[in-house]
Amino acid sequence: MARYDFRATEAKWRARWEEAGKFAVAEDPGRPKYYVLEMFPYPSGRIHIGHVRNYTLGDLLARYKKAKGFNVLHPMGWDAFGLPAENAAFERRVHPAEWTYANIETMREQLRGMGLSYDWSRELATCAPDYYRHEQKMFLDFLREGLAYRKESWVNWDPVENTVLANEQVIDGRGWRSGAPVEKRLLSQWFLRTTAYREELLEATAGLDRWPERVRTMQHNWIGRSEGARILFEIGGREERLEVFTTRHDTLFGASFCAIAANHPLAAALAEDDPALAEFIAECNRSGTGEAEIETAEKKGHDTGLKALHPFVEGLELPVYVANFVLMEYGTGAIFGCPAHDQRDLDFARSHGLAVLPVVLPPGADAASFEIGDEAYVGPGTVYNSDFLDGMAVEEAKAAMADRLEAALAGRRETAWRLRDWGVSRQRYWGCPIPVIHCPDCGVVPVPEADLPIALPDDVDFEAAGNPLDRHPTWKHVACPDCGAAARRETDTFDTFFESSWYFARFCDPRGETAFSRESADYWLPVDQYIGGIEHAVLHLLYSRFFMRALRKCGYLGIDEPFAGLMTQGMVCHETYRDDTGWLFPDQVRRADGGGYVRADNGAPVEVGRVEKMSKSKRNVIDPENIIRTYGADTARLFMLSDSPPERDLEWTESGVEGAWRYLNRLWSRIAEPERPLPPAGTPRPAELSPAAQALERAVHKTVKAVGESVERWRYNSAVARVRELSNALAAAGGDGPGEGWAARFGYETLVRLLEPMTPHIAEEMWGALGHEGFLCDVPWPDYDPALAADETVTLGVQVNGKRRGEIEVARDSSEDSVRDMALDLDPVRKILAGREPRRVVVVPNRIVNVVA
RNA sequence: GCGGGCGUGGUGGAACCGGUAGACACGCCGGACUUAGGAUCCGGUGGCGCAAGCCGUGGGGGUUCGAAUCCCUUCGCCCGCACCA
């Protein structure tokens, strides 16, 4: 049997595609465009299996759409700024740029080995000044439009590394690298005004109908709109009023205290004369924000001695606490506590001896006997103990209370949002410099556009902790662009999510002098199909959505939504193996003779654990390069597609990969060395076809229909199954009757065309082996004849009372009467009816017959 | 706690609108060829039963001529968010 030489063949076709520029595209107003994008990778060193899945899925779609006649943009680039490069610099003394570009080289070669249909002429790396200069300009535009600003804010501070950490870099309240407890610090930071579009972002999520429901929900919750009221409490003996946000103003008559956040300005003012309070605030700032700590943290408070006056109860004074469970970042940073109807307030009230007065009576409860125990009542009910609200339902009471607050000038209706502005300052070297200058006289001065890009200096020192830009001897010393005085360059860099918020637009016009031309953006955007991991469900996707609106305001483009379709792929999983030495890599074990696994080196028994996401810690990882070296890219791609639908997790199995490998080899040998030679390419369909040839012809049309539908519905695994089904039919065929040779050729040719988006190299090679010149990737997707894609005869199941009792074969679209008669004539049906007339016979044309006895 | 999702053979999964449950694979069993097989080819494979047949989509109930699919309820698992007032 002719062995398929994947090494030579795959390399050959990649070279040919590249030489012929098969996947380079340009705007073409005459053709419908389709923009397929996979989330670009961070160049961490090597491609991992998740990338392989991501790009295989994207490539299938890109090649399919190209074959369907679309002008397909399918680019690839590198999300190249980020912390790992700085860690490498610190640990191995390599410059971040050198490390990053070396990784890009490696990974690009790995990607090339997969045969992906990228327009490599559009490749970009975000760490290149030619890329980030444009976002420096965007930032200046944002500044001008009021979409960027600087303010003091509380941040995570690592006291050992002397730097701000992102929330993601704080693990259980400690710096991820130093292990030091993270503190909260008030620092001046740059922000992008994401909140300017919060309403629009929230409302537009509903329109993202080609996004997964759960991603839309996550964004919805992240933006987090709550309708409520702001209430202004007079404070005894002070001028200012305490402003509180609540969504439960219906429970105001149940209030027994007020509480403010440790970072509330009022707390800071009071702490100046109260050392105990100052110590309490410091303690709050030290305590972690990690989930586990919040879960276990006690509700603590410090009584300020102030009294807030209840707006509607004469003489009722509410003690004001500084409390550790009140967040400065949400609402007004102050609350009123109604212990009966809020669990946190109840916990706090119980430990501080405060009153618990129920004001909402659950349906059916008795006002005289209803009491609050350890659980607050948060459900619906009738308001009581509440003066003018008595007898109202909760929603009604909220409205009435809001009216009274507004009338009394003691408050107003208000909507609170969970979404905060995006803090983009990072005290890092390997990021895009923020293009502003701090002048002692003029304040913050934007860098003049003519001076862009502000490039990173190369000669930096990573020996000490902290930001190398800040330590650089000369870089930050500049003259003020306005007054010429000695000034200081901003040494913070952007959060790396800045780069990924617009790279898809840069791909439209990656070599231009501007970020991208309006024409190219108008032609290509939005991305028609974006594919990537669920881990970006909020941050990256939300930032990008904000960016489109901000760029629209600055005149860069005219769209709101960057990604019309989003597909979040599942993870790649693998069995885990361990013995008494710990976790084992898959290549450290082998199948034992009697089933199970043993160690490859000494035959010692191995415990097989559950199938889990591939991770370094569990060692259940497969290196894609090994797979591609052993089986070739087509095999890896085919297996990636065949075992699970794209959005679901995929279990990587050696036997599955081997199955894919055997299939391709089997198919190759049938095409390269057919048992019966096929008629030459271009042989017309004979007028006469044997029944077998007709059946095969129909099977081909059916397959084309089914594969197309499966691809459109993200059922790539089913598409592969239909292809294999046709392969089985072709292998079983092979008679000498009229037209059977033609039908076999028709079958194999169509099969190869359907395989092209899945396994492009071997498909091209088979196309050649079938006697065709030229590129298969230029051949359009096959059409099918609807008449031939439907069976001529159909087999109908015959049920009696919904239970299957037999089947009948009838011509398609047979009359209901004839079908009914045939069904009633079946032996099992007659047996059950025993001469009685059926009560009813349901005939669903071409589907089923159900006899109701 | 709130929100989203998922439960189908030994395994991954298929079944678009309610219409013959288990496509296609993996695995396993049997056979052929072979010096050999972890190659290839052929056959079998949801469970119980000798069979006729019965039972089967996490459990219970409902709607329907007919339910994996719709509704109610319950159990289990996964994911996201969360002192959000």
mmCIF file of N, CA, C and O in Angstrom, chain A residues 285-358:
data_model
loop_
_atom_site.group_PDB
_atom_site.id
_atom_site.type_symbol
_atom_site.label_atom_id
_atom_site.label_comp_id
_atom_site.label_asym_id
_atom_site.label_seq_id
_atom_site.Cartn_x
_atom_site.Cartn_y
_atom_site.Cartn_z
ATOM 1 N N ASN A 285 -7.621 48.396 55.234
ATOM 2 C CA ASN A 285 -6.831 48.496 54.014
ATOM 3 C C ASN A 285 -5.846 47.347 53.866
ATOM 4 O O ASN A 285 -5.449 47.007 52.756
ATOM 5 N N ARG A 286 -5.447 46.784 54.993
ATOM 6 C CA ARG A 286 -4.531 45.643 54.919
ATOM 7 C C ARG A 286 -5.244 44.361 54.536
ATOM 8 O O ARG A 286 -4.662 43.498 53.892
ATOM 9 N N SER A 287 -6.500 44.261 54.928
ATOM 10 C CA SER A 287 -7.171 42.976 54.723
ATOM 11 C C SER A 287 -7.434 42.743 53.249
ATOM 12 O O SER A 287 -7.702 43.660 52.490
ATOM 13 N N GLY A 288 -7.326 41.484 52.880
ATOM 14 C CA GLY A 288 -7.387 41.118 51.465
ATOM 15 C C GLY A 288 -8.774 41.264 50.889
ATOM 16 O O GLY A 288 -9.775 41.326 51.602
ATOM 17 N N THR A 289 -8.802 41.323 49.580
ATOM 18 C CA THR A 289 -10.072 41.361 48.879
ATOM 19 C C THR A 289 -10.372 40.007 48.244
ATOM 20 O O THR A 289 -11.276 39.880 47.441
ATOM 21 N N GLY A 290 -9.524 39.034 48.599
ATOM 22 C CA GLY A 290 -9.725 37.692 48.021
ATOM 23 C C GLY A 290 -11.057 37.112 48.456
ATOM 24 O O GLY A 290 -11.580 37.439 49.520
ATOM 25 N N GLU A 291 -11.589 36.247 47.620
ATOM 26 C CA GLU A 291 -12.906 35.677 47.854
ATOM 27 C C GLU A 291 -12.967 34.942 49.190
ATOM 28 O O GLU A 291 -13.877 35.109 49.973
ATOM 29 N N ALA A 292 -11.927 34.139 49.439
ATOM 30 C CA ALA A 292 -11.914 33.328 50.657
ATOM 31 C C ALA A 292 -11.933 34.214 51.895
ATOM 32 O O ALA A 292 -12.612 33.916 52.877
ATOM 33 N N GLU A 293 -11.205 35.307 51.821
ATOM 34 C CA GLU A 293 -11.138 36.173 52.995
ATOM 35 C C GLU A 293 -12.448 36.892 53.241
ATOM 36 O O GLU A 293 -12.876 37.061 54.372
ATOM 37 N N ILE A 294 -13.085 37.290 52.133
ATOM 38 C CA ILE A 294 -14.359 37.966 52.272
ATOM 39 C C ILE A 294 -15.376 37.013 52.888
ATOM 40 O O ILE A 294 -16.148 37.369 53.767
ATOM 41 N N GLU A 295 -15.319 35.784 52.420
ATOM 42 C CA GLU A 295 -16.238 34.750 52.890
ATOM 43 C C GLU A 295 -16.174 34.602 54.409
ATOM 44 O O GLU A 295 -17.175 34.478 55.083
ATOM 45 N N THR A 296 -14.962 34.628 54.932
ATOM 46 C CA THR A 296 -14.786 34.344 56.348
ATOM 47 C C THR A 296 -14.703 35.611 57.192
ATOM 48 O O THR A 296 -14.843 35.547 58.401
ATOM 49 N N ALA A 297 -14.459 36.755 56.528
ATOM 50 C CA ALA A 297 -14.231 37.978 57.305
ATOM 51 C C ALA A 297 -15.471 38.327 58.136
ATOM 52 O O ALA A 297 -16.595 38.249 57.670
ATOM 53 N N GLU A 298 -15.216 38.708 59.335
ATOM 54 C CA GLU A 298 -16.259 39.141 60.240
ATOM 55 C C GLU A 298 -16.740 40.516 59.802
ATOM 56 O O GLU A 298 -15.986 41.285 59.211
ATOM 57 N N LYS A 299 -18.002 40.806 60.096
ATOM 58 C CA LYS A 299 -18.500 42.158 59.844
ATOM 59 C C LYS A 299 -18.024 43.043 60.996
ATOM 60 O O LYS A 299 -18.537 42.953 62.109
ATOM 61 N N LYS A 300 -17.012 43.836 60.706
ATOM 62 C CA LYS A 300 -16.455 44.671 61.771
ATOM 63 C C LYS A 300 -16.823 46.128 61.549
ATOM 64 O O LYS A 300 -16.987 46.563 60.406
ATOM 65 N N GLY A 301 -16.904 46.860 62.628
ATOM 66 C CA GLY A 301 -17.227 48.266 62.500
ATOM 67 C C GLY A 301 -16.629 49.082 63.631
ATOM 68 O O GLY A 301 -16.267 48.543 64.680
ATOM 69 N N HIS A 302 -16.471 50.350 63.378
ATOM 70 C CA HIS A 302 -15.963 51.258 64.392
ATOM 71 C C HIS A 302 -16.957 52.402 64.491
ATOM 72 O O HIS A 302 -17.258 53.072 63.499
ATOM 73 N N ASP A 303 -17.485 52.609 65.685
ATOM 74 C CA ASP A 303 -18.496 53.640 65.874
ATOM 75 C C ASP A 303 -17.840 55.009 65.852
ATOM 76 O O ASP A 303 -16.934 55.278 66.636
ATOM 77 N N THR A 304 -18.290 55.865 64.915
ATOM 78 C CA THR A 304 -17.677 57.193 64.814
ATOM 79 C C THR A 304 -18.229 58.156 65.856
ATOM 80 O O THR A 304 -17.689 59.249 66.039
ATOM 81 N N GLY A 305 -19.332 57.762 66.477
ATOM 82 C CA GLY A 305 -19.969 58.679 67.423
ATOM 83 C C GLY A 305 -20.935 59.626 66.738
ATOM 84 O O GLY A 305 -21.744 60.284 67.391
ATOM 85 N N LEU A 306 -20.863 59.723 65.415
ATOM 86 C CA LEU A 306 -21.800 60.592 64.693
ATOM 87 C C LEU A 306 -23.185 59.968 64.693
ATOM 88 O O LEU A 306 -23.328 58.745 64.772
ATOM 89 N N LYS A 307 -24.201 60.821 64.545
ATOM 90 C CA LYS A 307 -25.574 60.328 64.464
ATOM 91 C C LYS A 307 -26.206 60.845 63.179
ATOM 92 O O LYS A 307 -26.217 62.059 62.934
ATOM 93 N N ALA A 308 -26.709 59.932 62.371
ATOM 94 C CA ALA A 308 -27.453 60.328 61.176
ATOM 95 C C ALA A 308 -28.920 60.426 61.556
ATOM 96 O O ALA A 308 -29.432 59.562 62.262
ATOM 97 N N LEU A 309 -29.581 61.494 61.099
ATOM 98 C CA LEU A 309 -30.968 61.709 61.492
ATOM 99 C C LEU A 309 -31.912 61.109 60.462
ATOM 100 O O LEU A 309 -31.796 61.398 59.259
ATOM 101 N N HIS A 310 -32.805 60.269 60.943
ATOM 102 C CA HIS A 310 -33.755 59.635 60.030
ATOM 103 C C HIS A 310 -34.638 60.707 59.387
ATOM 104 O O HIS A 310 -35.200 61.542 60.094
ATOM 105 N N PRO A 311 -34.750 60.711 58.057
ATOM 106 C CA PRO A 311 -35.482 61.812 57.411
ATOM 107 C C PRO A 311 -36.968 61.856 57.733
ATOM 108 O O PRO A 311 -37.584 62.906 57.599
ATOM 109 N N PHE A 312 -37.549 60.733 58.144
ATOM 110 C CA PHE A 312 -39.007 60.747 58.360
ATOM 111 C C PHE A 312 -39.430 60.366 59.769
ATOM 112 O O PHE A 312 -40.608 60.297 60.061
ATOM 113 N N VAL A 313 -38.463 60.030 60.616
ATOM 114 C CA VAL A 313 -38.833 59.700 61.988
ATOM 115 C C VAL A 313 -38.185 60.722 62.909
ATOM 116 O O VAL A 313 -36.973 60.718 63.095
ATOM 117 N N GLU A 314 -39.030 61.608 63.397
ATOM 118 C CA GLU A 314 -38.558 62.681 64.267
ATOM 119 C C GLU A 314 -37.805 62.080 65.460
ATOM 120 O O GLU A 314 -38.316 61.189 66.131
ATOM 121 N N GLY A 315 -36.574 62.553 65.683
ATOM 122 C CA GLY A 315 -35.850 62.136 66.878
ATOM 123 C C GLY A 315 -35.122 60.806 66.755
ATOM 124 O O GLY A 315 -34.408 60.419 67.674
ATOM 125 N N LEU A 316 -35.253 60.087 65.617
ATOM 126 C CA LEU A 316 -34.531 58.823 65.487
ATOM 127 C C LEU A 316 -33.125 59.090 64.979
ATOM 128 O O LEU A 316 -32.925 59.639 63.894
ATOM 129 N N GLU A 317 -32.152 58.741 65.817
ATOM 130 C CA GLU A 317 -30.749 58.973 65.468
ATOM 131 C C GLU A 317 -30.083 57.637 65.182
ATOM 132 O O GLU A 317 -30.137 56.717 66.002
ATOM 133 N N LEU A 318 -29.467 57.539 64.016
ATOM 134 C CA LEU A 318 -28.818 56.289 63.624
ATOM 135 C C LEU A 318 -27.312 56.419 63.832
ATOM 136 O O LEU A 318 -26.713 57.366 63.320
ATOM 137 N N PRO A 319 -26.710 55.499 64.598
ATOM 138 C CA PRO A 319 -25.258 55.571 64.775
ATOM 139 C C PRO A 319 -24.550 55.374 63.437
ATOM 140 O O PRO A 319 -25.008 54.577 62.606
ATOM 141 N N VAL A 320 -23.473 56.088 63.214
ATOM 142 C CA VAL A 320 -22.713 55.969 61.972
ATOM 143 C C VAL A 320 -21.424 55.214 62.251
ATOM 144 O O VAL A 320 -20.619 55.643 63.087
ATOM 145 N N TYR A 321 -21.233 54.115 61.567
ATOM 146 C CA TYR A 321 -20.030 53.297 61.730
ATOM 147 C C TYR A 321 -19.145 53.434 60.503
ATOM 148 O O TYR A 321 -19.615 53.715 59.403
ATOM 149 N N VAL A 322 -17.849 53.179 60.727
ATOM 150 C CA VAL A 322 -16.987 52.837 59.599
ATOM 151 C C VAL A 322 -16.981 51.307 59.594
ATOM 152 O O VAL A 322 -16.715 50.698 60.623
ATOM 153 N N ALA A 323 -17.324 50.701 58.455
ATOM 154 C CA ALA A 323 -17.469 49.249 58.447
ATOM 155 C C ALA A 323 -16.646 48.627 57.328
ATOM 156 O O ALA A 323 -16.511 49.198 56.249
ATOM 157 N N ASN A 324 -16.113 47.439 57.612
ATOM 158 C CA ASN A 324 -15.231 46.790 56.647
ATOM 159 C C ASN A 324 -15.970 46.173 55.466
ATOM 160 O O ASN A 324 -15.353 45.775 54.492
ATOM 161 N N PHE A 325 -17.284 46.081 55.552
ATOM 162 C CA PHE A 325 -17.990 45.441 54.442
ATOM 163 C C PHE A 325 -18.606 46.439 53.472
ATOM 164 O O PHE A 325 -19.299 46.074 52.538
ATOM 165 N N VAL A 326 -18.343 47.717 53.706
ATOM 166 C CA VAL A 326 -18.867 48.727 52.792
ATOM 167 C C VAL A 326 -17.760 49.123 51.814
ATOM 168 O O VAL A 326 -16.630 49.390 52.216
ATOM 169 N N LEU A 327 -18.096 49.086 50.525
ATOM 170 C CA LEU A 327 -17.116 49.346 49.476
ATOM 171 C C LEU A 327 -17.188 50.791 49.015
ATOM 172 O O LEU A 327 -18.260 51.283 48.690
ATOM 173 N N MET A 328 -16.039 51.434 48.973
ATOM 174 C CA MET A 328 -16.012 52.816 48.485
ATOM 175 C C MET A 328 -16.343 52.869 47.002
ATOM 176 O O MET A 328 -16.863 53.852 46.495
ATOM 177 N N GLU A 329 -16.052 51.770 46.291
ATOM 178 C CA GLU A 329 -16.169 51.790 44.831
ATOM 179 C C GLU A 329 -17.603 51.684 44.340
ATOM 180 O O GLU A 329 -17.879 51.876 43.158
ATOM 181 N N TYR A 330 -18.509 51.313 45.200
ATOM 182 C CA TYR A 330 -19.877 51.112 44.720
ATOM 183 C C TYR A 330 -20.812 52.116 45.362
ATOM 184 O O TYR A 330 -20.707 52.412 46.558
ATOM 185 N N GLY A 331 -21.743 52.613 44.572
ATOM 186 C CA GLY A 331 -22.713 53.568 45.103
ATOM 187 C C GLY A 331 -22.008 54.816 45.610
ATOM 188 O O GLY A 331 -21.187 55.398 44.903
ATOM 189 N N THR A 332 -22.312 55.190 46.829
ATOM 190 C CA THR A 332 -21.690 56.390 47.392
ATOM 191 C C THR A 332 -20.642 56.039 48.431
ATOM 192 O O THR A 332 -20.083 56.914 49.079
ATOM 193 N N GLY A 333 -20.410 54.743 48.626
ATOM 194 C CA GLY A 333 -19.462 54.332 49.663
ATOM 195 C C GLY A 333 -20.059 54.425 51.053
ATOM 196 O O GLY A 333 -19.340 54.415 52.046
ATOM 197 N N ALA A 334 -21.398 54.541 51.089
ATOM 198 C CA ALA A 334 -22.079 54.629 52.383
ATOM 199 C C ALA A 334 -23.438 53.958 52.256
ATOM 200 O O ALA A 334 -24.050 53.975 51.184
ATOM 201 N N ILE A 335 -23.897 53.361 53.345
ATOM 202 C CA ILE A 335 -25.184 52.674 53.324
ATOM 203 C C ILE A 335 -25.994 53.037 54.562
ATOM 204 O O ILE A 335 -25.450 53.552 55.536
ATOM 205 N N PHE A 336 -27.298 52.776 54.457
ATOM 206 C CA PHE A 336 -28.033 52.687 55.722
ATOM 207 C C PHE A 336 -28.297 51.204 55.939
ATOM 208 O O PHE A 336 -28.496 50.462 54.971
ATOM 209 N N GLY A 337 -28.271 50.773 57.173
ATOM 210 C CA GLY A 337 -28.463 49.357 57.451
ATOM 211 C C GLY A 337 -29.881 49.084 57.908
ATOM 212 O O GLY A 337 -30.378 49.728 58.834
ATOM 213 N N CYS A 338 -30.522 48.134 57.205
ATOM 214 C CA CYS A 338 -31.834 47.674 57.642
ATOM 215 C C CYS A 338 -31.693 46.190 57.941
ATOM 216 O O CYS A 338 -31.831 45.349 57.054
ATOM 217 N N PRO A 339 -31.378 45.846 59.167
ATOM 218 C CA PRO A 339 -30.989 44.471 59.507
ATOM 219 C C PRO A 339 -32.054 43.429 59.194
ATOM 220 O O PRO A 339 -31.723 42.314 58.828
ATOM 221 N N ALA A 340 -33.311 43.791 59.276
ATOM 222 C CA ALA A 340 -34.357 42.785 59.078
ATOM 223 C C ALA A 340 -34.387 42.279 57.638
ATOM 224 O O ALA A 340 -34.827 41.167 57.371
ATOM 225 N N HIS A 341 -33.896 43.079 56.706
ATOM 226 C CA HIS A 341 -34.078 42.724 55.296
ATOM 227 C C HIS A 341 -32.784 42.733 54.480
ATOM 228 O O HIS A 341 -32.814 42.841 53.270
ATOM 229 N N ASP A 342 -31.659 42.612 55.186
ATOM 230 C CA ASP A 342 -30.381 42.457 54.493
ATOM 231 C C ASP A 342 -29.479 41.623 55.386
ATOM 232 O O ASP A 342 -29.275 41.963 56.557
ATOM 233 N N GLN A 343 -28.943 40.545 54.835
ATOM 234 C CA GLN A 343 -28.190 39.608 55.653
ATOM 235 C C GLN A 343 -26.944 40.238 56.277
ATOM 236 O O GLN A 343 -26.642 40.019 57.439
ATOM 237 N N ARG A 344 -26.225 41.033 55.488
ATOM 238 C CA ARG A 344 -25.010 41.645 56.040
ATOM 239 C C ARG A 344 -25.346 42.587 57.179
ATOM 240 O O ARG A 344 -24.705 42.603 58.218
ATOM 241 N N ASP A 345 -26.409 43.386 56.933
ATOM 242 C CA ASP A 345 -26.828 44.334 57.968
ATOM 243 C C ASP A 345 -27.265 43.597 59.229
ATOM 244 O O ASP A 345 -27.014 44.042 60.349
ATOM 245 N N LEU A 346 -27.897 42.438 59.012
ATOM 246 C CA LEU A 346 -28.360 41.656 60.155
ATOM 247 C C LEU A 346 -27.165 41.125 60.959
ATOM 248 O O LEU A 346 -27.127 41.233 62.191
ATOM 249 N N ASP A 347 -26.190 40.559 60.245
ATOM 250 C CA ASP A 347 -24.990 40.060 60.928
ATOM 251 C C ASP A 347 -24.338 41.174 61.743
ATOM 252 O O ASP A 347 -23.926 40.981 62.883
ATOM 253 N N PHE A 348 -24.272 42.335 61.107
ATOM 254 C CA PHE A 348 -23.627 43.467 61.761
ATOM 255 C C PHE A 348 -24.434 43.913 62.984
ATOM 256 O O PHE A 348 -23.889 44.149 64.060
ATOM 257 N N ALA A 349 -25.736 43.986 62.806
ATOM 258 C CA ALA A 349 -26.610 44.437 63.902
ATOM 259 C C ALA A 349 -26.516 43.480 65.095
ATOM 260 O O ALA A 349 -26.460 43.912 66.250
ATOM 261 N N ARG A 350 -26.493 42.166 64.811
ATOM 262 C CA ARG A 350 -26.421 41.201 65.900
ATOM 263 C C ARG A 350 -25.130 41.339 66.686
ATOM 264 O O ARG A 350 -25.130 41.239 67.906
ATOM 265 N N SER A 351 -24.023 41.585 65.985
ATOM 266 C CA SER A 351 -22.757 41.665 66.727
ATOM 267 C C SER A 351 -22.545 43.040 67.359
ATOM 268 O O SER A 351 -21.630 43.224 68.155
ATOM 269 N N HIS A 352 -23.382 44.021 66.997
ATOM 270 C CA HIS A 352 -23.211 45.336 67.603
ATOM 271 C C HIS A 352 -24.419 45.753 68.435
ATOM 272 O O HIS A 352 -24.548 46.918 68.809
ATOM 273 N N GLY A 353 -25.293 44.810 68.686
ATOM 274 C CA GLY A 353 -26.424 45.090 69.573
ATOM 275 C C GLY A 353 -27.393 46.134 69.055
ATOM 276 O O GLY A 353 -27.890 46.956 69.805
ATOM 277 N N LEU A 354 -27.653 46.127 67.738
ATOM 278 C CA LEU A 354 -28.547 47.126 67.152
ATOM 279 C C LEU A 354 -29.946 46.542 66.955
ATOM 280 O O LEU A 354 -30.113 45.325 66.864
ATOM 281 N N ALA A 355 -30.924 47.431 66.852
ATOM 282 C CA ALA A 355 -32.317 47.007 66.717
ATOM 283 C C ALA A 355 -32.556 46.310 65.381
ATOM 284 O O ALA A 355 -31.929 46.635 64.379
ATOM 285 N N VAL A 356 -33.474 45.335 65.402
ATOM 286 C CA VAL A 356 -33.875 44.635 64.173
ATOM 287 C C VAL A 356 -35.388 44.767 64.049
ATOM 288 O O VAL A 356 -36.141 44.037 64.683
ATOM 289 N N LEU A 357 -35.807 45.732 63.233
ATOM 290 C CA LEU A 357 -37.238 45.989 63.096
ATOM 291 C C LEU A 357 -37.722 45.560 61.721
ATOM 292 O O LEU A 357 -37.347 46.160 60.716
ATOM 293 N N PRO A 358 -38.568 44.487 61.660
ATOM 294 C CA PRO A 358 -39.064 44.079 60.331
ATOM 295 C C PRO A 358 -40.053 45.098 59.799
ATOM 296 O O PRO A 358 -40.896 45.590 60.553
#
